GROMACS .gro file of C-alpha atoms in nm:
model
  236
    1UNK     CA    1   7.749 -13.612   4.877
    2UNK     CA    2   7.653 -13.926   4.687
    3UNK     CA    3   7.335 -14.046   4.522
    4UNK     CA    4   7.213 -14.181   4.855
    5UNK     CA    5   7.221 -13.840   5.018
    6UNK     CA    6   6.909 -13.810   5.236
    7UNK     CA    7   6.924 -13.436   5.302
    8UNK     CA    8   6.863 -13.233   5.613
    9UNK     CA    9   6.537 -13.057   5.690
   10UNK     CA   10   6.452 -12.700   5.786
   11UNK     CA   11   6.115 -12.581   5.910
   12UNK     CA   12   6.006 -12.219   5.859
   13UNK     CA   13   5.914 -12.037   6.179
   14UNK     CA   14   5.854 -11.701   6.013
   15UNK     CA   15   5.927 -11.509   5.694
   16UNK     CA   16   6.102 -11.190   5.803
   17UNK     CA   17   6.155 -11.032   5.461
   18UNK     CA   18   6.040 -11.135   5.116
   19UNK     CA   19   6.095 -11.009   4.761
   20UNK     CA   20   6.028 -11.133   4.409
   21UNK     CA   21   6.300 -11.399   4.424
   22UNK     CA   22   6.454 -11.382   4.771
   23UNK     CA   23   6.348 -11.421   5.132
   24UNK     CA   24   6.498 -11.400   5.480
   25UNK     CA   25   6.342 -11.654   5.717
   26UNK     CA   26   6.368 -11.770   6.075
   27UNK     CA   27   6.403 -12.149   6.063
   28UNK     CA   28   6.469 -12.449   6.285
   29UNK     CA   29   6.670 -12.750   6.172
   30UNK     CA   30   6.455 -13.055   6.245
   31UNK     CA   31   6.661 -13.333   6.086
   32UNK     CA   32   7.006 -13.404   5.944
   33UNK     CA   33   7.261 -13.141   5.844
   34UNK     CA   34   7.201 -12.850   5.608
   35UNK     CA   35   7.491 -12.662   5.451
   36UNK     CA   36   7.515 -12.301   5.339
   37UNK     CA   37   7.505 -12.290   4.958
   38UNK     CA   38   7.291 -12.601   4.912
   39UNK     CA   39   6.978 -12.615   4.696
   40UNK     CA   40   6.669 -12.691   4.904
   41UNK     CA   41   6.342 -12.849   4.791
   42UNK     CA   42   6.010 -12.731   4.936
   43UNK     CA   43   5.827 -13.032   5.079
   44UNK     CA   44   5.468 -13.028   4.957
   45UNK     CA   45   5.365 -13.373   5.072
   46UNK     CA   46   5.340 -13.501   4.714
   47UNK     CA   47   5.650 -13.629   4.537
   48UNK     CA   48   5.535 -13.513   4.194
   49UNK     CA   49   5.453 -13.161   4.311
   50UNK     CA   50   5.786 -13.139   4.497
   51UNK     CA   51   5.976 -13.223   4.181
   52UNK     CA   52   5.784 -12.961   3.983
   53UNK     CA   53   5.861 -12.683   4.234
   54UNK     CA   54   6.197 -12.521   4.148
   55UNK     CA   55   6.445 -12.559   4.435
   56UNK     CA   56   6.566 -12.261   4.634
   57UNK     CA   57   6.928 -12.181   4.709
   58UNK     CA   58   7.027 -12.138   5.074
   59UNK     CA   59   7.275 -11.848   5.048
   60UNK     CA   60   7.368 -11.802   5.411
   61UNK     CA   61   7.298 -11.921   5.765
   62UNK     CA   62   7.313 -11.676   6.057
   63UNK     CA   63   7.313 -11.837   6.403
   64UNK     CA   64   7.303 -11.593   6.695
   65UNK     CA   65   7.446 -11.312   6.482
   66UNK     CA   66   7.731 -11.514   6.329
   67UNK     CA   67   7.760 -11.668   5.984
   68UNK     CA   68   7.773 -12.048   5.990
   69UNK     CA   69   7.856 -12.310   5.729
   70UNK     CA   70   7.608 -12.566   5.861
   71UNK     CA   71   7.305 -12.601   6.083
   72UNK     CA   72   7.202 -12.914   6.273
   73UNK     CA   73   6.916 -13.001   6.513
   74UNK     CA   74   6.803 -12.849   6.741
   75UNK     CA   75   6.943 -12.513   6.634
   76UNK     CA   76   6.746 -12.222   6.492
   77UNK     CA   77   6.883 -11.956   6.256
   78UNK     CA   78   6.810 -11.672   6.021
   79UNK     CA   79   6.863 -11.787   5.662
   80UNK     CA   80   6.850 -11.631   5.317
   81UNK     CA   81   6.686 -11.813   5.026
   82UNK     CA   82   6.680 -11.715   4.659
   83UNK     CA   83   6.481 -11.871   4.375
   84UNK     CA   84   6.152 -11.868   4.190
   85UNK     CA   85   5.963 -12.046   4.469
   86UNK     CA   86   6.018 -11.805   4.761
   87UNK     CA   87   5.650 -11.701   4.750
   88UNK     CA   88   5.565 -12.055   4.869
   89UNK     CA   89   5.749 -12.001   5.200
   90UNK     CA   90   5.538 -11.944   5.512
   91UNK     CA   91   5.523 -12.059   5.873
   92UNK     CA   92   5.526 -12.439   5.903
   93UNK     CA   93   5.670 -12.514   5.557
   94UNK     CA   94   5.955 -12.764   5.556
   95UNK     CA   95   6.244 -12.778   5.311
   96UNK     CA   96   6.485 -13.064   5.241
   97UNK     CA   97   6.842 -12.993   5.132
   98UNK     CA   98   6.955 -13.155   4.808
   99UNK     CA   99   7.293 -13.285   4.685
  100UNK     CA  100   7.517 -13.017   4.542
  101UNK     CA  101   7.667 -12.691   4.655
  102UNK     CA  102   7.596 -12.355   4.497
  103UNK     CA  103   7.781 -12.166   4.768
  104UNK     CA  104   7.794 -11.790   4.755
  105UNK     CA  105   8.079 -11.585   4.897
  106UNK     CA  106   8.212 -11.686   5.238
  107UNK     CA  107   8.393 -11.507   5.519
  108UNK     CA  108   8.757 -11.628   5.531
  109UNK     CA  109   8.788 -11.547   5.905
  110UNK     CA  110   8.542 -11.461   6.185
  111UNK     CA  111   8.361 -11.135   6.122
  112UNK     CA  112   8.375 -10.988   6.472
  113UNK     CA  113   8.710 -10.831   6.560
  114UNK     CA  114   8.712 -10.966   6.915
  115UNK     CA  115   8.754 -11.309   6.755
  116UNK     CA  116   9.058 -11.212   6.548
  117UNK     CA  117   9.289 -11.318   6.829
  118UNK     CA  118   9.203 -11.680   6.752
  119UNK     CA  119   9.331 -11.632   6.396
  120UNK     CA  120   9.701 -11.627   6.500
  121UNK     CA  121   9.962 -11.768   6.416
  122UNK     CA  122  10.089 -11.707   6.063
  123UNK     CA  123  10.037 -11.956   5.783
  124UNK     CA  124  10.349 -11.842   5.593
  125UNK     CA  125  10.198 -11.656   5.296
  126UNK     CA  126  10.347 -11.349   5.117
  127UNK     CA  127  10.222 -11.070   5.344
  128UNK     CA  128  10.256 -10.773   5.110
  129UNK     CA  129  10.093 -10.944   4.814
  130UNK     CA  130   9.804 -11.072   5.023
  131UNK     CA  131   9.748 -10.741   5.203
  132UNK     CA  132   9.745 -10.555   4.869
  133UNK     CA  133   9.492 -10.807   4.739
  134UNK     CA  134   9.270 -10.749   5.043
  135UNK     CA  135   9.281 -10.371   5.001
  136UNK     CA  136   9.194 -10.402   4.630
  137UNK     CA  137   8.867 -10.590   4.685
  138UNK     CA  138   8.536 -10.464   4.547
  139UNK     CA  139   8.351 -10.264   4.818
  140UNK     CA  140   8.002 -10.393   4.893
  141UNK     CA  141   7.934 -10.219   5.226
  142UNK     CA  142   8.074  -9.885   5.344
  143UNK     CA  143   8.089  -9.819   5.719
  144UNK     CA  144   8.238  -9.500   5.864
  145UNK     CA  145   8.333  -9.660   6.196
  146UNK     CA  146   8.696  -9.624   6.307
  147UNK     CA  147   8.819  -9.968   6.417
  148UNK     CA  148   9.107 -10.033   6.656
  149UNK     CA  149   9.362 -10.314   6.666
  150UNK     CA  150   9.219 -10.563   6.917
  151UNK     CA  151   9.534 -10.775   6.935
  152UNK     CA  152   9.818 -10.535   7.017
  153UNK     CA  153   9.674 -10.185   6.983
  154UNK     CA  154   9.917 -10.104   6.699
  155UNK     CA  155   9.683  -9.941   6.448
  156UNK     CA  156   9.348  -9.783   6.371
  157UNK     CA  157   9.159  -9.815   6.044
  158UNK     CA  158   8.902  -9.556   5.927
  159UNK     CA  159   8.603  -9.748   5.796
  160UNK     CA  160   8.766 -10.070   5.915
  161UNK     CA  161   8.442 -10.266   5.939
  162UNK     CA  162   8.352 -10.192   5.576
  163UNK     CA  163   8.319 -10.507   5.366
  164UNK     CA  164   8.504 -10.603   5.044
  165UNK     CA  165   8.476 -10.902   4.812
  166UNK     CA  166   8.639 -11.082   4.521
  167UNK     CA  167   8.316 -11.256   4.426
  168UNK     CA  168   8.403 -11.574   4.614
  169UNK     CA  169   8.509 -11.443   4.956
  170UNK     CA  170   8.409 -11.140   5.161
  171UNK     CA  171   8.616 -10.969   5.431
  172UNK     CA  172   8.645 -10.655   5.641
  173UNK     CA  173   8.866 -10.367   5.530
  174UNK     CA  174   9.078 -10.388   5.845
  175UNK     CA  175   9.172 -10.751   5.770
  176UNK     CA  176   9.461 -10.619   5.557
  177UNK     CA  177   9.606 -10.438   5.860
  178UNK     CA  178   9.591 -10.755   6.072
  179UNK     CA  179   9.771 -10.940   5.793
  180UNK     CA  180  10.041 -10.672   5.770
  181UNK     CA  181  10.102 -10.647   6.145
  182UNK     CA  182  10.044 -11.001   6.266
  183UNK     CA  183  10.040 -11.227   5.957
  184UNK     CA  184   9.724 -11.385   6.099
  185UNK     CA  185   9.627 -11.731   5.984
  186UNK     CA  186   9.399 -11.742   5.679
  187UNK     CA  187   9.216 -12.047   5.542
  188UNK     CA  188   9.415 -12.237   5.281
  189UNK     CA  189   9.122 -12.227   5.040
  190UNK     CA  190   9.123 -11.848   5.049
  191UNK     CA  191   9.501 -11.829   5.001
  192UNK     CA  192   9.486 -12.078   4.713
  193UNK     CA  193   9.215 -11.869   4.544
  194UNK     CA  194   9.431 -11.555   4.577
  195UNK     CA  195   9.740 -11.733   4.445
  196UNK     CA  196   9.549 -11.886   4.152
  197UNK     CA  197   9.451 -11.532   4.051
  198UNK     CA  198   9.813 -11.417   4.077
  199UNK     CA  199   9.729 -11.183   4.365
  200UNK     CA  200   9.498 -10.973   4.144
  201UNK     CA  201   9.134 -10.933   4.247
  202UNK     CA  202   8.918 -11.072   3.962
  203UNK     CA  203   8.651 -10.857   3.801
  204UNK     CA  204   8.298 -10.921   3.924
  205UNK     CA  205   7.976 -10.838   3.740
  206UNK     CA  206   7.772 -10.558   3.892
  207UNK     CA  207   7.469 -10.785   3.933
  208UNK     CA  208   7.673 -11.025   4.147
  209UNK     CA  209   7.813 -10.736   4.353
  210UNK     CA  210   7.460 -10.616   4.422
  211UNK     CA  211   7.357 -10.967   4.531
  212UNK     CA  212   7.659 -10.991   4.762
  213UNK     CA  213   7.588 -10.643   4.900
  214UNK     CA  214   7.231 -10.754   4.980
  215UNK     CA  215   7.351 -11.070   5.156
  216UNK     CA  216   7.609 -10.878   5.362
  217UNK     CA  217   7.360 -10.608   5.462
  218UNK     CA  218   7.097 -10.860   5.568
  219UNK     CA  219   7.350 -11.073   5.756
  220UNK     CA  220   7.478 -10.773   5.952
  221UNK     CA  221   7.123 -10.640   5.999
  222UNK     CA  222   7.186 -10.318   5.804
  223UNK     CA  223   6.895 -10.142   5.630
  224UNK     CA  224   6.928 -10.171   5.252
  225UNK     CA  225   6.861  -9.869   5.033
  226UNK     CA  226   6.719  -9.996   4.699
  227UNK     CA  227   6.896  -9.711   4.521
  228UNK     CA  228   7.234  -9.785   4.672
  229UNK     CA  229   7.490 -10.038   4.557
  230UNK     CA  230   7.857 -10.120   4.515
  231UNK     CA  231   8.066  -9.841   4.371
  232UNK     CA  232   8.355 -10.053   4.241
  233UNK     CA  233   8.505  -9.928   3.916
  234UNK     CA  234   8.612 -10.285   3.841
  235UNK     CA  235   8.257 -10.413   3.805
  236UNK     CA  236   8.160 -10.512   3.452
   0.00000   0.00000   0.00000
């Protein structure tokens, strides 16, 4: 994005949840393209006032129950904003995306296991090292559900839909089993991140883990218990 970046626009349809510095909103994209992770400026109708209002960060975009990297007209979505200005959000408010990317953690592959089939074939990475990395992630959502192998029926994973993170990516617990059995294709950016950390999950501050846990819970429509949080012993 260069200095001539015009920005896409979102219009608030409703504010579903709101806290001191975060909000989940139903929005419609009315112009351009808006990316997950971008800062967004609240449009007040006065240039000076707009500049004085701190921008919000668009942490995630959920379109029809699936995380998306971008939203374009005429689509609607549930989105999560954080920042000092969330109390200014209400029905009819428009926001314009700004240059830059402050992206939070992203899903390396589709979340829903029926879509895992599309992740084959292998991308030629070291299976054992990668699968160990995936199992060593920081837990941010525990689910007791027993998941089954949807590709070949070769395995079952207790708590397979639980969610782990390394601070930059988030994935399901059963992803490691798909890697071990089918060497499913993973994004090069994810593999490069793992390799750059020598196949060791980096430590993540507890505050960041709590933020990621909140994002995951809201994205998957789980109820969040204010007293609950990640239980990783690796958190600082």
